[in-house]
PDB file of C-alpha atoms in Angstrom:
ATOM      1  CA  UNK A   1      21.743  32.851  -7.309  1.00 54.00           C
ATOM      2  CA  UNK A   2      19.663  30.961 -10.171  1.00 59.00           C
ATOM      3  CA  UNK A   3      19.086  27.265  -9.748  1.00 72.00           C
ATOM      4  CA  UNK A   4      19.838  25.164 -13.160  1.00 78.00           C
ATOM      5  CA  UNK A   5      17.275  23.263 -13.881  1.00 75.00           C
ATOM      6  CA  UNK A   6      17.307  19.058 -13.300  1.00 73.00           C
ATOM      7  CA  UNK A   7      18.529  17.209 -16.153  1.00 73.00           C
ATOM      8  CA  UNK A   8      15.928  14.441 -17.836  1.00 70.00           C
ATOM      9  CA  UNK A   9      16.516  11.140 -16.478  1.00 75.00           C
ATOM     10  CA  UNK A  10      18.490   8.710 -17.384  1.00 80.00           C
ATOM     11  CA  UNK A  11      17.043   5.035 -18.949  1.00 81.00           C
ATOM     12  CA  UNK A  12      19.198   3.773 -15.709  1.00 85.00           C
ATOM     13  CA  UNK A  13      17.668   5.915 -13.341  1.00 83.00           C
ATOM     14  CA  UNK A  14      13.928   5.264 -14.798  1.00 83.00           C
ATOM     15  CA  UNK A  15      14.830   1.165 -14.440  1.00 86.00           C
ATOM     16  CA  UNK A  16      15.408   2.118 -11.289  1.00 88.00           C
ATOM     17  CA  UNK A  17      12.575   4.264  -9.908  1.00 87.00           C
ATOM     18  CA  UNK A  18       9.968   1.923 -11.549  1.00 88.00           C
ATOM     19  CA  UNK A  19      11.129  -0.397  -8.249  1.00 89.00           C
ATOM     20  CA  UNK A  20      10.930   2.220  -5.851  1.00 91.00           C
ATOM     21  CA  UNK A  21       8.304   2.939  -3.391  1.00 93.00           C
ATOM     22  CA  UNK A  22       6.719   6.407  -2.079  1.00 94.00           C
ATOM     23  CA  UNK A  23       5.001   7.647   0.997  1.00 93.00           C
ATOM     24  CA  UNK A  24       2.471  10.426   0.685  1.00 93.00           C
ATOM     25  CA  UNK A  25      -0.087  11.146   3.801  1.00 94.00           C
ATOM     26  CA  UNK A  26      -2.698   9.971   1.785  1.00 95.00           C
ATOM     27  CA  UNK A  27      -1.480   7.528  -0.483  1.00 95.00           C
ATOM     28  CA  UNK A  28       1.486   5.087  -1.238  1.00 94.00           C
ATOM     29  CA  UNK A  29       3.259   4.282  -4.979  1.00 95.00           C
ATOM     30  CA  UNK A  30       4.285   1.112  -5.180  1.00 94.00           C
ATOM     31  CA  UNK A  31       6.055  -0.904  -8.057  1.00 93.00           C
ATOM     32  CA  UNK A  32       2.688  -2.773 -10.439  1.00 92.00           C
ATOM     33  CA  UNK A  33       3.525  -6.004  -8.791  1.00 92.00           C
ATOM     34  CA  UNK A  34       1.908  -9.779 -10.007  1.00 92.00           C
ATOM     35  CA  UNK A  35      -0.633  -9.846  -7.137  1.00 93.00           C
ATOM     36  CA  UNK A  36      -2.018  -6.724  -8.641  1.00 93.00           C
ATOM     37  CA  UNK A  37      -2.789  -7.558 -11.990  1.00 94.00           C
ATOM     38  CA  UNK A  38      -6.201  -9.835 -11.246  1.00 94.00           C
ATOM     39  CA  UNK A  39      -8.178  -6.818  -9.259  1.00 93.00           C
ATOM     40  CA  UNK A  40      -6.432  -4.693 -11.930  1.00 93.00           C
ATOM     41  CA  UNK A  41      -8.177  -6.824 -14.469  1.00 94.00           C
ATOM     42  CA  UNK A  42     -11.444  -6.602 -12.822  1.00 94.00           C
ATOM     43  CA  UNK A  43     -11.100  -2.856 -12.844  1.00 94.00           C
ATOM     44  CA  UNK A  44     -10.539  -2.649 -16.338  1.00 93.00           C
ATOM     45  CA  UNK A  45     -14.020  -4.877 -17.183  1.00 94.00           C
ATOM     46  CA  UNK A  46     -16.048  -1.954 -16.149  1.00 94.00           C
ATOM     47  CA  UNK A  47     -17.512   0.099 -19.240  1.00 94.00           C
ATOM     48  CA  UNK A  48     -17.250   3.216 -17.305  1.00 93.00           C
ATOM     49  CA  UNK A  49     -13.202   2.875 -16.957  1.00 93.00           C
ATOM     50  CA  UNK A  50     -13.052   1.356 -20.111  1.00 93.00           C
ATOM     51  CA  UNK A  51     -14.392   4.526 -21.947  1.00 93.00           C
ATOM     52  CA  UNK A  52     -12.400   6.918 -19.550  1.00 91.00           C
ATOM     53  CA  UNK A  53      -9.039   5.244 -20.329  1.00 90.00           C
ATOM     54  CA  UNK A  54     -10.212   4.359 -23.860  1.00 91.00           C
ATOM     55  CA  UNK A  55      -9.222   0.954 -23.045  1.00 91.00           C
ATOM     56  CA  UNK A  56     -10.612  -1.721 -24.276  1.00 91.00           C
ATOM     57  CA  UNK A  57     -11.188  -5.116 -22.275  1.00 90.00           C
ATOM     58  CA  UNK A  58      -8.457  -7.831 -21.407  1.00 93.00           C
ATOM     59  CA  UNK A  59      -8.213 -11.394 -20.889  1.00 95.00           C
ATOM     60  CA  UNK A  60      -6.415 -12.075 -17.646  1.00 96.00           C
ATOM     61  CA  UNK A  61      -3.201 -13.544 -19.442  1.00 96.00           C
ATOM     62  CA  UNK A  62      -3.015  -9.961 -21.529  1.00 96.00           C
ATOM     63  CA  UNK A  63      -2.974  -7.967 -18.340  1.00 94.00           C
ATOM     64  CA  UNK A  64      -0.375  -9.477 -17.578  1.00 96.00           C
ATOM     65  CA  UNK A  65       1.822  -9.131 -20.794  1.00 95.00           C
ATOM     66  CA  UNK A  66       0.489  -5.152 -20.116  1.00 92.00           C
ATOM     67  CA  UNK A  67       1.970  -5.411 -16.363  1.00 93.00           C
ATOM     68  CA  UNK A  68       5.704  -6.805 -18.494  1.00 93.00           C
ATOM     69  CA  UNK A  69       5.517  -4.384 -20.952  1.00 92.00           C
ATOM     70  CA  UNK A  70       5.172  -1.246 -18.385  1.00 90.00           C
ATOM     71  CA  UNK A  71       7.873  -2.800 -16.319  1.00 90.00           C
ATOM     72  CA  UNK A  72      10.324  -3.794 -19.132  1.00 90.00           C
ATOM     73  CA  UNK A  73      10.068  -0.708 -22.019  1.00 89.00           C
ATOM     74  CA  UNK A  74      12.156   2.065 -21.054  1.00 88.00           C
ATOM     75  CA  UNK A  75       9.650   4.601 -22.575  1.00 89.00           C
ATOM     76  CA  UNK A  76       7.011   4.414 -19.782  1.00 91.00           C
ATOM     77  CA  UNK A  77       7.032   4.094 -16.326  1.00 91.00           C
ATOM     78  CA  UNK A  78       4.112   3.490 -13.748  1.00 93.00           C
ATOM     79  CA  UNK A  79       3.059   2.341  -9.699  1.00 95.00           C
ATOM     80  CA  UNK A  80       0.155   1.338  -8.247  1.00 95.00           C
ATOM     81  CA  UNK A  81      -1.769   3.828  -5.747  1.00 96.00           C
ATOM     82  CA  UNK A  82      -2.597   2.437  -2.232  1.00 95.00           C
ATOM     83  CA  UNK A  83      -5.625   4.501  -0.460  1.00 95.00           C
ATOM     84  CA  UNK A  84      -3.854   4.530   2.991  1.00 94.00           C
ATOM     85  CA  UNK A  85      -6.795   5.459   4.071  1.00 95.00           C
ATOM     86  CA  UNK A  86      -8.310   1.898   3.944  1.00 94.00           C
ATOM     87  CA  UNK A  87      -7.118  -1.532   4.939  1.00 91.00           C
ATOM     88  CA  UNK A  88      -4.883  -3.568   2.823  1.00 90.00           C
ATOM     89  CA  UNK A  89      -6.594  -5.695  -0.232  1.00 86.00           C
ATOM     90  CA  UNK A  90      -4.043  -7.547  -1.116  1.00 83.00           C
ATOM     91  CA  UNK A  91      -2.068 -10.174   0.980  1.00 81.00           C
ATOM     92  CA  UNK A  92       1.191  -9.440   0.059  1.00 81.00           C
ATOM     93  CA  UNK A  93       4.134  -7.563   1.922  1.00 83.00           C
ATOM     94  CA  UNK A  94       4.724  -5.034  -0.825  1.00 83.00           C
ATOM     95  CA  UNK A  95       1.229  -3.856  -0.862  1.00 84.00           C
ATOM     96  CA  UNK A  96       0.790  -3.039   3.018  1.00 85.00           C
ATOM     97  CA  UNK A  97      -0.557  -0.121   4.015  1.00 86.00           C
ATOM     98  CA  UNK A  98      -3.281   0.698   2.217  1.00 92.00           C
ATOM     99  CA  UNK A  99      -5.939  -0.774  -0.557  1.00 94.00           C
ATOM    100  CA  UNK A 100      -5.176  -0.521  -3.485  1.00 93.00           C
ATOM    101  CA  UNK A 101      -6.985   2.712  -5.640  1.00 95.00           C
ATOM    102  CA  UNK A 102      -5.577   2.689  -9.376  1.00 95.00           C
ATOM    103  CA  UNK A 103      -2.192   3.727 -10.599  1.00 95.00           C
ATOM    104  CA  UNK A 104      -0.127   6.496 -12.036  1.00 95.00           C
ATOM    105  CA  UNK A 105       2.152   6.397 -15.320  1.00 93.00           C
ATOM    106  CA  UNK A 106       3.826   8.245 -17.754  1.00 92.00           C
ATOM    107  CA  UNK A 107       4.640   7.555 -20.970  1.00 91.00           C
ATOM    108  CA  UNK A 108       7.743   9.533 -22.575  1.00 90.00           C
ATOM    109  CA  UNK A 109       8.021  11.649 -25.847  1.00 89.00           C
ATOM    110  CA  UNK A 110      10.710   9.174 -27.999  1.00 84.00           C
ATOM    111  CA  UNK A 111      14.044   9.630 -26.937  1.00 75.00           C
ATOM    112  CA  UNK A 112      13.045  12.476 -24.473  1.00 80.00           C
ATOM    113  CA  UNK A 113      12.852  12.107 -21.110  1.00 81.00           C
ATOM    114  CA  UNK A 114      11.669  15.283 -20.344  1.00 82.00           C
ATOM    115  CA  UNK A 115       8.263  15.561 -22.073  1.00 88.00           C
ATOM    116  CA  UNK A 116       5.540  12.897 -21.838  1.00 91.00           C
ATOM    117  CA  UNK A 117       1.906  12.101 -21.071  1.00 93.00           C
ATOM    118  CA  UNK A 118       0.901  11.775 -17.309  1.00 93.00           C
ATOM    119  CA  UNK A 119      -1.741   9.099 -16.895  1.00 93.00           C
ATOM    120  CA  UNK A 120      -3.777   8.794 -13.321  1.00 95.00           C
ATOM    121  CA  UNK A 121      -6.475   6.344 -12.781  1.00 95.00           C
ATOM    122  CA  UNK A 122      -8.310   6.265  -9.288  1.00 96.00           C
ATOM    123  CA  UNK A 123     -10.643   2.853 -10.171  1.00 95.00           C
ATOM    124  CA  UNK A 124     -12.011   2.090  -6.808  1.00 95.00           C
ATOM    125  CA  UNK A 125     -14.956   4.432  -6.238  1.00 93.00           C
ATOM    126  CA  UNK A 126     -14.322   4.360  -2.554  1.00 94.00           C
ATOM    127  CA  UNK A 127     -11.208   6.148  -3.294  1.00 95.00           C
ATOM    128  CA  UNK A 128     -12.494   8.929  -5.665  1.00 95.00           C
ATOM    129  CA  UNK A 129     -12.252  12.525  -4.462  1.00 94.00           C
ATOM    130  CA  UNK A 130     -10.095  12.013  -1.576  1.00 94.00           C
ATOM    131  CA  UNK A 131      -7.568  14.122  -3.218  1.00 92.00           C
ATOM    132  CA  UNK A 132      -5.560  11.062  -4.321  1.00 93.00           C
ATOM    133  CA  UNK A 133      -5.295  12.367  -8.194  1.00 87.00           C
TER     134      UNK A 133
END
């Protein structure tokens, strides 16, 4: 018996996983929330992340038009990565269990679901090379 393969998502279904949350033994996805975006801000200041991401540098008030834009366009979709290996750094109930790392996103091929680029960013160094990528 052949299995037919899963169709693309659906914009509904992506609006919908984008507030999801997922448990891995090492590491927890959760939605880019507010409290995120100053540390994520800090990250981003560093030359050596700037030239891997080929980002450039960001006030504080851009990262968070960046955080809106990832949450609202229906062409991308991204979470945050918690180490669960380490305490909690943020003080927030959606962030428990585990500091956060970097995140994970994808950005989709217009009008195709199925095709896109994978982006993974592991910005605390204490979290590098713990298999978290």
């Amino acid at each position: 018996m052949s299995s037919q393969p899963s169709p693309p998502p659906t914009v509904a279904s992506l609006r919908a996983l984008k507030l999801e949350t997922f448990e891995g033994e090492r590491l927890r996805l959760i939605p880019y929330i507010r409290e995120a975006v100053p540390l994520y801000n800090q990250w981003m200041k560093d030359p050596h992340l700037q030239e891997m991401t080929a980002s450039e540098p960001q006030s504080l008030e851009e990262e968070y038009e960046v955080r809106e834009i990832w949450l609202t366009q229906d062409d991308r979709i991204s979470w945050l990565i918690l180490d669960r290996s380490l305490p909690a750094s943020l003080e927030c109930p959606e962030a428990a269990g585990g500091a956060l790392a970097g995140d994970v996103g994808c950005v989709f091929d217009e009008g195709d679901f199925s095709t896109g680029e994978l982006l993974v960013m592991i910005a605390e160094d204490r979290s590098r090379r713990k298999g978290l990528a």
